[in-house]
Amino acid sequence: MKHIITILWKHLMTLLYPNFCLLCEETLDYGNDKALCPQCESVHPHLREDICIICGKPLADSFDLICYDCGKRAHFFEEGRSLWVYEGLVKQSIYDYKYKKRKEYGLLFAKELIRYYNDTIRWELDMVLPVPLHKHRLRERGFNQTELMAKYFAKSFDLQVGGRKVLWRAKPTEPQKALSDRGRWDNMQDAFFANKVQVEGKTILLIDDIYTTGSTMDACAKALKIQGAKAVYCLSIAIGRGM
Ligand SMILES: [Zn+2]
Ligand SMILES: [Zn+2]
């Protein structure tokens, strides 16, 4: 009995105060303002230099200012940034968060987003919005992984956080990874709608887990701009490499 109580207590404490490395699950000290152990931090530093000045993708050639995708296509959002390149343990931990329902990762990802934002970014924001899931996908998955991160993030900067009444996905979309570049754009176009009363004149931060071609962020930004949003910025956990 005592053993069971100890296990339950540990489980509860981990849910309330996750104190392990987000990437390798090594135990961390309480009160650490980082969600990564020193080893993982050196292997996966935050993306700060040699990135596309528009979308934040790491650049193949550090003499370039913008990536191939941004040179090819204008965005509806002003600027985007991501914590890490979408590879290795970063990829694995996002997968575990979404599909193995490791909800405690939400707080750890948010912790890193907050640290990155404090260190690197100066956007004057009014509101934080998670990229919404369609209600079918939400039912399937049980929670919107991005919503949790957006809530923690907004709370830490004392910003308003909007939900599905502010920005929503009206059309169920195919899982993006099965589609080609062109397919992603067609699939996303006009999938989102925004509430004019809530977004008009506001500077909004969109939060998502992965930025690949930017089609999801762009479709959300487009819906917000149509309803009068003043500016839209994007922040994600991980991003694909630019060409
Ligand atoms: Zn680690
Ligand atoms: Zn770019």
PDB file of C-alpha atoms and ligand atoms in Angstrom:
ATOM      1  CA  MET A   1       0.000   0.000   0.000  1.00  0.00           C
ATOM      2  CA  LYS A   2       2.739   2.388   1.036  1.00  0.00           C
ATOM      3  CA  HIS A   3       4.575   1.543  -2.170  1.00  0.00           C
ATOM      4  CA  ILE A   4       1.518   2.398  -4.283  1.00  0.00           C
ATOM      5  CA  ILE A   5       1.089   5.724  -2.482  1.00  0.00           C
ATOM      6  CA  THR A   6       4.743   6.573  -3.143  1.00  0.00           C
ATOM      7  CA  ILE A   7       4.335   5.806  -6.844  1.00  0.00           C
ATOM      8  CA  LEU A   8       1.128   7.842  -7.080  1.00  0.00           C
ATOM      9  CA  TRP A   9       2.742  10.751  -5.239  1.00  0.00           C
ATOM     10  CA  LYS A  10       5.749  10.741  -7.565  1.00  0.00           C
ATOM     11  CA  HIS A  11       3.432  10.631 -10.561  1.00  0.00           C
ATOM     12  CA  LEU A  12       1.435  13.575  -9.238  1.00  0.00           C
ATOM     13  CA  MET A  13       4.560  15.625  -8.503  1.00  0.00           C
ATOM     14  CA  THR A  14       5.890  14.964 -11.996  1.00  0.00           C
ATOM     15  CA  LEU A  15       2.605  16.171 -13.463  1.00  0.00           C
ATOM     16  CA  LEU A  16       2.611  19.300 -11.320  1.00  0.00           C
ATOM     17  CA  TYR A  17       6.318  20.048 -11.407  1.00  0.00           C
ATOM     18  CA  PRO A  18       8.035  18.219 -14.245  1.00  0.00           C
ATOM     19  CA  ASN A  19      11.717  18.085 -13.342  1.00  0.00           C
ATOM     20  CA  PHE A  20      13.221  15.985 -16.072  1.00  0.00           C
ATOM     21  CA  CYS A  21      14.959  16.916 -19.306  1.00  0.00           C
ATOM     22  CA  LEU A  22      12.402  17.352 -22.050  1.00  0.00           C
ATOM     23  CA  LEU A  23      14.585  15.554 -24.562  1.00  0.00           C
ATOM     24  CA  CYS A  24      16.389  12.712 -22.742  1.00  0.00           C
ATOM     25  CA  GLU A  25      14.288  12.534 -19.528  1.00  0.00           C
ATOM     26  CA  GLU A  26      17.349  12.887 -17.297  1.00  0.00           C
ATOM     27  CA  THR A  27      16.312  14.210 -13.865  1.00  0.00           C
ATOM     28  CA  LEU A  28      16.855  17.965 -13.415  1.00  0.00           C
ATOM     29  CA  ASP A  29      17.122  20.105 -10.300  1.00  0.00           C
ATOM     30  CA  TYR A  30      13.940  21.777  -9.076  1.00  0.00           C
ATOM     31  CA  GLY A  31      13.854  25.479  -9.777  1.00  0.00           C
ATOM     32  CA  ASN A  32      15.859  25.116 -12.981  1.00  0.00           C
ATOM     33  CA  ASP A  33      14.585  27.702 -15.467  1.00  0.00           C
ATOM     34  CA  LYS A  34      15.552  25.425 -18.351  1.00  0.00           C
ATOM     35  CA  ALA A  35      13.707  22.328 -19.485  1.00  0.00           C
ATOM     36  CA  LEU A  36      16.867  20.751 -20.900  1.00  0.00           C
ATOM     37  CA  CYS A  37      19.876  19.088 -19.304  1.00  0.00           C
ATOM     38  CA  PRO A  38      23.275  20.684 -20.167  1.00  0.00           C
ATOM     39  CA  GLN A  39      24.128  17.817 -22.523  1.00  0.00           C
ATOM     40  CA  CYS A  40      20.915  18.172 -24.604  1.00  0.00           C
ATOM     41  CA  GLU A  41      21.243  21.948 -24.556  1.00  0.00           C
ATOM     42  CA  SER A  42      24.647  21.705 -26.203  1.00  0.00           C
ATOM     43  CA  VAL A  43      23.398  19.265 -28.858  1.00  0.00           C
ATOM     44  CA  HIS A  44      20.173  21.219 -29.488  1.00  0.00           C
ATOM     45  CA  PRO A  45      20.847  24.950 -29.016  1.00  0.00           C
ATOM     46  CA  HIS A  46      17.991  27.374 -29.686  1.00  0.00           C
ATOM     47  CA  LEU A  47      17.946  28.689 -33.240  1.00  0.00           C
ATOM     48  CA  ARG A  48      19.282  32.236 -33.093  1.00  0.00           C
ATOM     49  CA  GLU A  49      21.886  32.817 -35.786  1.00  0.00           C
ATOM     50  CA  ASP A  50      21.988  32.132 -39.511  1.00  0.00           C
ATOM     51  CA  ILE A  51      18.231  31.892 -39.756  1.00  0.00           C
ATOM     52  CA  CYS A  52      15.784  33.277 -42.325  1.00  0.00           C
ATOM     53  CA  ILE A  53      14.839  36.782 -41.142  1.00  0.00           C
ATOM     54  CA  ILE A  54      11.221  36.108 -42.116  1.00  0.00           C
ATOM     55  CA  CYS A  55      10.292  32.547 -41.072  1.00  0.00           C
ATOM     56  CA  GLY A  56      13.230  31.641 -38.806  1.00  0.00           C
ATOM     57  CA  LYS A  57      14.398  28.551 -40.732  1.00  0.00           C
ATOM     58  CA  PRO A  58      18.078  27.690 -40.438  1.00  0.00           C
ATOM     59  CA  LEU A  59      19.829  28.783 -43.633  1.00  0.00           C
ATOM     60  CA  ALA A  60      22.090  26.529 -45.654  1.00  0.00           C
ATOM     61  CA  ASP A  61      24.216  29.541 -46.625  1.00  0.00           C
ATOM     62  CA  SER A  62      24.853  32.106 -43.878  1.00  0.00           C
ATOM     63  CA  PHE A  63      25.305  34.867 -46.495  1.00  0.00           C
ATOM     64  CA  ASP A  64      21.608  34.622 -47.360  1.00  0.00           C
ATOM     65  CA  LEU A  65      19.011  36.649 -45.494  1.00  0.00           C
ATOM     66  CA  ILE A  66      15.898  34.715 -46.413  1.00  0.00           C
ATOM     67  CA  CYS A  67      15.253  31.047 -47.147  1.00  0.00           C
ATOM     68  CA  TYR A  68      14.262  29.515 -50.465  1.00  0.00           C
ATOM     69  CA  ASP A  69      10.582  29.163 -49.424  1.00  0.00           C
ATOM     70  CA  CYS A  70      10.262  32.796 -48.324  1.00  0.00           C
ATOM     71  CA  GLY A  71      11.922  33.934 -51.556  1.00  0.00           C
ATOM     72  CA  LYS A  72       9.345  31.983 -53.502  1.00  0.00           C
ATOM     73  CA  ARG A  73       6.215  32.955 -51.645  1.00  0.00           C
ATOM     74  CA  ALA A  74       5.040  35.935 -49.570  1.00  0.00           C
ATOM     75  CA  HIS A  75       3.502  35.210 -46.160  1.00  0.00           C
ATOM     76  CA  PHE A  76       0.416  36.568 -44.432  1.00  0.00           C
ATOM     77  CA  PHE A  77       2.318  36.673 -41.134  1.00  0.00           C
ATOM     78  CA  GLU A  78       5.025  39.250 -40.370  1.00  0.00           C
ATOM     79  CA  GLU A  79       7.675  37.044 -38.820  1.00  0.00           C
ATOM     80  CA  GLY A  80       8.143  33.562 -37.397  1.00  0.00           C
ATOM     81  CA  ARG A  81      10.626  31.948 -35.032  1.00  0.00           C
ATOM     82  CA  SER A  82      11.201  28.389 -33.787  1.00  0.00           C
ATOM     83  CA  LEU A  83      13.148  26.904 -30.932  1.00  0.00           C
ATOM     84  CA  TRP A  84      14.850  24.006 -32.673  1.00  0.00           C
ATOM     85  CA  VAL A  85      15.389  22.208 -35.937  1.00  0.00           C
ATOM     86  CA  TYR A  86      12.864  19.408 -36.317  1.00  0.00           C
ATOM     87  CA  GLU A  87      15.180  16.420 -35.956  1.00  0.00           C
ATOM     88  CA  GLY A  88      16.533  13.815 -33.523  1.00  0.00           C
ATOM     89  CA  LEU A  89      15.303  13.951 -29.931  1.00  0.00           C
ATOM     90  CA  VAL A  90      13.287  17.122 -30.617  1.00  0.00           C
ATOM     91  CA  LYS A  91      11.248  15.221 -33.199  1.00  0.00           C
ATOM     92  CA  GLN A  92      10.798  12.296 -30.814  1.00  0.00           C
ATOM     93  CA  SER A  93       9.634  14.398 -27.898  1.00  0.00           C
ATOM     94  CA  ILE A  94       7.067  16.290 -30.012  1.00  0.00           C
ATOM     95  CA  TYR A  95       5.781  12.916 -31.196  1.00  0.00           C
ATOM     96  CA  ASP A  96       5.494  11.647 -27.610  1.00  0.00           C
ATOM     97  CA  TYR A  97       3.739  14.825 -26.547  1.00  0.00           C
ATOM     98  CA  LYS A  98       1.130  14.568 -29.282  1.00  0.00           C
ATOM     99  CA  TYR A  99       0.533  10.878 -29.692  1.00  0.00           C
ATOM    100  CA  LYS A 100       1.571   9.303 -26.400  1.00  0.00           C
ATOM    101  CA  LYS A 101      -0.370  11.973 -24.533  1.00  0.00           C
ATOM    102  CA  ARG A 102       2.597  13.110 -22.435  1.00  0.00           C
ATOM    103  CA  LYS A 103       0.724  16.237 -21.326  1.00  0.00           C
ATOM    104  CA  GLU A 104       3.416  17.218 -18.820  1.00  0.00           C
ATOM    105  CA  TYR A 105       5.632  18.041 -21.818  1.00  0.00           C
ATOM    106  CA  GLY A 106       3.347  21.031 -22.499  1.00  0.00           C
ATOM    107  CA  LEU A 107       4.713  22.941 -19.529  1.00  0.00           C
ATOM    108  CA  LEU A 108       8.313  22.080 -20.460  1.00  0.00           C
ATOM    109  CA  PHE A 109       7.922  23.171 -24.069  1.00  0.00           C
ATOM    110  CA  ALA A 110       6.276  26.377 -22.849  1.00  0.00           C
ATOM    111  CA  LYS A 111       9.179  26.951 -20.466  1.00  0.00           C
ATOM    112  CA  GLU A 112      11.610  26.824 -23.391  1.00  0.00           C
ATOM    113  CA  LEU A 113       9.380  29.057 -25.555  1.00  0.00           C
ATOM    114  CA  ILE A 114       9.280  31.621 -22.736  1.00  0.00           C
ATOM    115  CA  ARG A 115      13.054  31.485 -22.245  1.00  0.00           C
ATOM    116  CA  TYR A 116      13.663  31.858 -25.985  1.00  0.00           C
ATOM    117  CA  TYR A 117      11.175  34.725 -26.263  1.00  0.00           C
ATOM    118  CA  ASN A 118      12.756  36.567 -23.332  1.00  0.00           C
ATOM    119  CA  ASP A 119      16.255  36.145 -24.752  1.00  0.00           C
ATOM    120  CA  THR A 120      15.681  36.821 -28.427  1.00  0.00           C
ATOM    121  CA  ILE A 121      12.369  38.379 -29.418  1.00  0.00           C
ATOM    122  CA  ARG A 122      10.811  41.804 -29.073  1.00  0.00           C
ATOM    123  CA  TRP A 123       7.271  41.670 -30.419  1.00  0.00           C
ATOM    124  CA  GLU A 124       4.593  43.915 -28.910  1.00  0.00           C
ATOM    125  CA  LEU A 125       1.760  41.440 -28.494  1.00  0.00           C
ATOM    126  CA  ASP A 126      -1.884  41.739 -27.499  1.00  0.00           C
ATOM    127  CA  MET A 127      -3.026  38.146 -27.718  1.00  0.00           C
ATOM    128  CA  VAL A 128      -1.780  34.564 -27.976  1.00  0.00           C
ATOM    129  CA  LEU A 129      -3.633  32.003 -30.084  1.00  0.00           C
ATOM    130  CA  PRO A 130      -2.963  28.291 -30.470  1.00  0.00           C
ATOM    131  CA  VAL A 131      -3.319  26.897 -33.988  1.00  0.00           C
ATOM    132  CA  PRO A 132      -6.674  25.136 -33.643  1.00  0.00           C
ATOM    133  CA  LEU A 133      -7.420  21.510 -34.409  1.00  0.00           C
ATOM    134  CA  HIS A 134     -10.586  20.509 -36.196  1.00  0.00           C
ATOM    135  CA  LYS A 135     -13.119  19.117 -33.707  1.00  0.00           C
ATOM    136  CA  HIS A 136     -12.842  15.597 -35.209  1.00  0.00           C
ATOM    137  CA  ARG A 137      -9.076  15.556 -34.694  1.00  0.00           C
ATOM    138  CA  LEU A 138      -9.496  17.041 -31.213  1.00  0.00           C
ATOM    139  CA  ARG A 139     -11.903  14.256 -30.251  1.00  0.00           C
ATOM    140  CA  GLU A 140      -9.500  11.664 -31.643  1.00  0.00           C
ATOM    141  CA  ARG A 141      -6.472  13.037 -29.774  1.00  0.00           C
ATOM    142  CA  GLY A 142      -8.270  14.104 -26.597  1.00  0.00           C
ATOM    143  CA  PHE A 143      -6.414  17.423 -26.264  1.00  0.00           C
ATOM    144  CA  ASN A 144      -4.881  20.182 -28.352  1.00  0.00           C
ATOM    145  CA  GLN A 145      -1.167  20.098 -27.538  1.00  0.00           C
ATOM    146  CA  THR A 146      -0.741  23.663 -28.765  1.00  0.00           C
ATOM    147  CA  GLU A 147      -3.522  25.041 -26.568  1.00  0.00           C
ATOM    148  CA  LEU A 148      -1.711  23.991 -23.398  1.00  0.00           C
ATOM    149  CA  MET A 149       1.547  25.673 -24.467  1.00  0.00           C
ATOM    150  CA  ALA A 150      -0.281  28.852 -25.508  1.00  0.00           C
ATOM    151  CA  LYS A 151      -1.970  29.060 -22.099  1.00  0.00           C
ATOM    152  CA  TYR A 152       1.279  28.717 -20.144  1.00  0.00           C
ATOM    153  CA  PHE A 153       3.009  31.178 -22.462  1.00  0.00           C
ATOM    154  CA  ALA A 154       0.249  33.819 -22.248  1.00  0.00           C
ATOM    155  CA  LYS A 155       0.076  33.497 -18.472  1.00  0.00           C
ATOM    156  CA  SER A 156       3.763  34.146 -18.081  1.00  0.00           C
ATOM    157  CA  PHE A 157       3.603  37.408 -20.092  1.00  0.00           C
ATOM    158  CA  ASP A 158       0.197  38.433 -18.783  1.00  0.00           C
ATOM    159  CA  LEU A 159      -1.323  38.330 -22.269  1.00  0.00           C
ATOM    160  CA  GLN A 160      -4.834  37.505 -23.363  1.00  0.00           C
ATOM    161  CA  VAL A 161      -5.180  33.964 -24.697  1.00  0.00           C
ATOM    162  CA  GLY A 162      -7.838  33.162 -27.294  1.00  0.00           C
ATOM    163  CA  GLY A 163      -9.466  29.832 -27.942  1.00  0.00           C
ATOM    164  CA  ARG A 164     -11.715  28.213 -30.485  1.00  0.00           C
ATOM    165  CA  LYS A 165     -14.199  31.103 -30.372  1.00  0.00           C
ATOM    166  CA  VAL A 166     -11.515  33.454 -31.699  1.00  0.00           C
ATOM    167  CA  LEU A 167      -9.877  31.267 -34.352  1.00  0.00           C
ATOM    168  CA  TRP A 168     -11.234  27.928 -35.494  1.00  0.00           C
ATOM    169  CA  ARG A 169     -10.692  25.281 -38.128  1.00  0.00           C
ATOM    170  CA  ALA A 170     -13.854  24.761 -40.122  1.00  0.00           C
ATOM    171  CA  LYS A 171     -12.733  22.043 -42.466  1.00  0.00           C
ATOM    172  CA  PRO A 172     -11.054  18.809 -41.454  1.00  0.00           C
ATOM    173  CA  THR A 173      -7.726  18.606 -43.220  1.00  0.00           C
ATOM    174  CA  GLU A 174      -5.699  15.566 -44.213  1.00  0.00           C
ATOM    175  CA  PRO A 175      -2.618  14.861 -42.088  1.00  0.00           C
ATOM    176  CA  GLN A 176      -0.033  17.199 -43.582  1.00  0.00           C
ATOM    177  CA  LYS A 177       2.851  14.779 -43.694  1.00  0.00           C
ATOM    178  CA  ALA A 178       1.126  12.654 -46.358  1.00  0.00           C
ATOM    179  CA  LEU A 179       0.942  15.585 -48.767  1.00  0.00           C
ATOM    180  CA  SER A 180       3.257  17.284 -51.237  1.00  0.00           C
ATOM    181  CA  ASP A 181       4.241  20.945 -50.900  1.00  0.00           C
ATOM    182  CA  ARG A 182       1.540  22.079 -53.321  1.00  0.00           C
ATOM    183  CA  GLY A 183      -0.968  19.718 -51.691  1.00  0.00           C
ATOM    184  CA  ARG A 184      -0.317  21.247 -48.262  1.00  0.00           C
ATOM    185  CA  TRP A 185      -1.246  24.695 -49.501  1.00  0.00           C
ATOM    186  CA  ASP A 186      -4.405  23.610 -51.298  1.00  0.00           C
ATOM    187  CA  ASN A 187      -5.411  21.514 -48.299  1.00  0.00           C
ATOM    188  CA  MET A 188      -5.019  24.443 -45.910  1.00  0.00           C
ATOM    189  CA  GLN A 189      -6.485  27.299 -47.932  1.00  0.00           C
ATOM    190  CA  ASP A 190      -9.650  28.627 -46.314  1.00  0.00           C
ATOM    191  CA  ALA A 191      -9.652  26.009 -43.552  1.00  0.00           C
ATOM    192  CA  PHE A 192      -9.647  28.668 -40.793  1.00  0.00           C
ATOM    193  CA  PHE A 193     -12.008  31.415 -39.674  1.00  0.00           C
ATOM    194  CA  ALA A 194     -11.586  34.207 -37.128  1.00  0.00           C
ATOM    195  CA  ASN A 195     -13.913  36.359 -35.026  1.00  0.00           C
ATOM    196  CA  LYS A 196     -13.673  40.009 -36.117  1.00  0.00           C
ATOM    197  CA  VAL A 197     -14.759  41.459 -32.760  1.00  0.00           C
ATOM    198  CA  GLN A 198     -11.951  39.608 -30.995  1.00  0.00           C
ATOM    199  CA  VAL A 199      -9.073  40.145 -33.426  1.00  0.00           C
ATOM    200  CA  GLU A 200      -9.601  43.513 -35.103  1.00  0.00           C
ATOM    201  CA  GLY A 201      -6.684  45.896 -34.564  1.00  0.00           C
ATOM    202  CA  LYS A 202      -4.726  43.368 -32.496  1.00  0.00           C
ATOM    203  CA  THR A 203      -1.175  42.077 -32.737  1.00  0.00           C
ATOM    204  CA  ILE A 204      -1.440  38.332 -32.404  1.00  0.00           C
ATOM    205  CA  LEU A 205       1.037  35.557 -31.693  1.00  0.00           C
ATOM    206  CA  LEU A 206       0.198  32.172 -33.181  1.00  0.00           C
ATOM    207  CA  ILE A 207       1.691  29.149 -31.455  1.00  0.00           C
ATOM    208  CA  ASP A 208       2.117  25.750 -33.114  1.00  0.00           C
ATOM    209  CA  ASP A 209       4.280  22.680 -32.582  1.00  0.00           C
ATOM    210  CA  ILE A 210       5.920  22.240 -35.994  1.00  0.00           C
ATOM    211  CA  TYR A 211       6.570  24.669 -38.836  1.00  0.00           C
ATOM    212  CA  THR A 212       7.191  22.839 -42.102  1.00  0.00           C
ATOM    213  CA  THR A 213       6.292  24.923 -45.154  1.00  0.00           C
ATOM    214  CA  GLY A 214       4.361  27.508 -43.175  1.00  0.00           C
ATOM    215  CA  SER A 215       1.057  26.610 -44.849  1.00  0.00           C
ATOM    216  CA  THR A 216      -0.830  26.200 -41.550  1.00  0.00           C
ATOM    217  CA  MET A 217       0.534  29.400 -39.990  1.00  0.00           C
ATOM    218  CA  ASP A 218      -0.176  31.265 -43.223  1.00  0.00           C
ATOM    219  CA  ALA A 219      -3.748  30.006 -43.472  1.00  0.00           C
ATOM    220  CA  CYS A 220      -4.364  31.110 -39.843  1.00  0.00           C
ATOM    221  CA  ALA A 221      -2.686  34.476 -40.414  1.00  0.00           C
ATOM    222  CA  LYS A 222      -4.781  34.998 -43.542  1.00  0.00           C
ATOM    223  CA  ALA A 223      -8.023  34.324 -41.625  1.00  0.00           C
ATOM    224  CA  LEU A 224      -6.925  36.774 -38.889  1.00  0.00           C
ATOM    225  CA  LYS A 225      -5.894  39.487 -41.347  1.00  0.00           C
ATOM    226  CA  ILE A 226      -9.191  39.184 -43.264  1.00  0.00           C
ATOM    227  CA  GLN A 227     -10.930  40.070 -39.976  1.00  0.00           C
ATOM    228  CA  GLY A 228      -8.698  43.071 -39.366  1.00  0.00           C
ATOM    229  CA  ALA A 229      -5.810  41.777 -37.208  1.00  0.00           C
ATOM    230  CA  LYS A 230      -3.044  44.399 -37.213  1.00  0.00           C
ATOM    231  CA  ALA A 231      -0.072  42.003 -37.226  1.00  0.00           C
ATOM    232  CA  VAL A 232       0.513  38.276 -36.842  1.00  0.00           C
ATOM    233  CA  TYR A 233       3.677  36.590 -35.528  1.00  0.00           C
ATOM    234  CA  CYS A 234       4.402  32.873 -35.308  1.00  0.00           C
ATOM    235  CA  LEU A 235       6.241  30.839 -32.729  1.00  0.00           C
ATOM    236  CA  SER A 236       6.748  27.084 -32.915  1.00  0.00           C
ATOM    237  CA  ILE A 237       8.772  24.414 -31.161  1.00  0.00           C
ATOM    238  CA  ALA A 238      10.501  23.060 -34.216  1.00  0.00           C
ATOM    239  CA  ILE A 239      11.073  23.925 -37.847  1.00  0.00           C
ATOM    240  CA  GLY A 240      12.216  22.066 -40.960  1.00  0.00           C
ATOM    241  CA  ARG A 241      15.521  22.980 -42.563  1.00  0.00           C
ATOM    242  CA  GLY A 242      15.476  25.574 -45.356  1.00  0.00           C
ATOM    243  CA  MET A 243      16.985  24.830 -48.733  1.00  0.00           C
TER     244      MET A 243
HETATM  245 ZN    ZN B   1      18.738  15.858 -21.761  1.00  0.00          ZN
HETATM  246 ZN    ZN B   2      12.036  31.748 -44.554  1.00  0.00          ZN
END
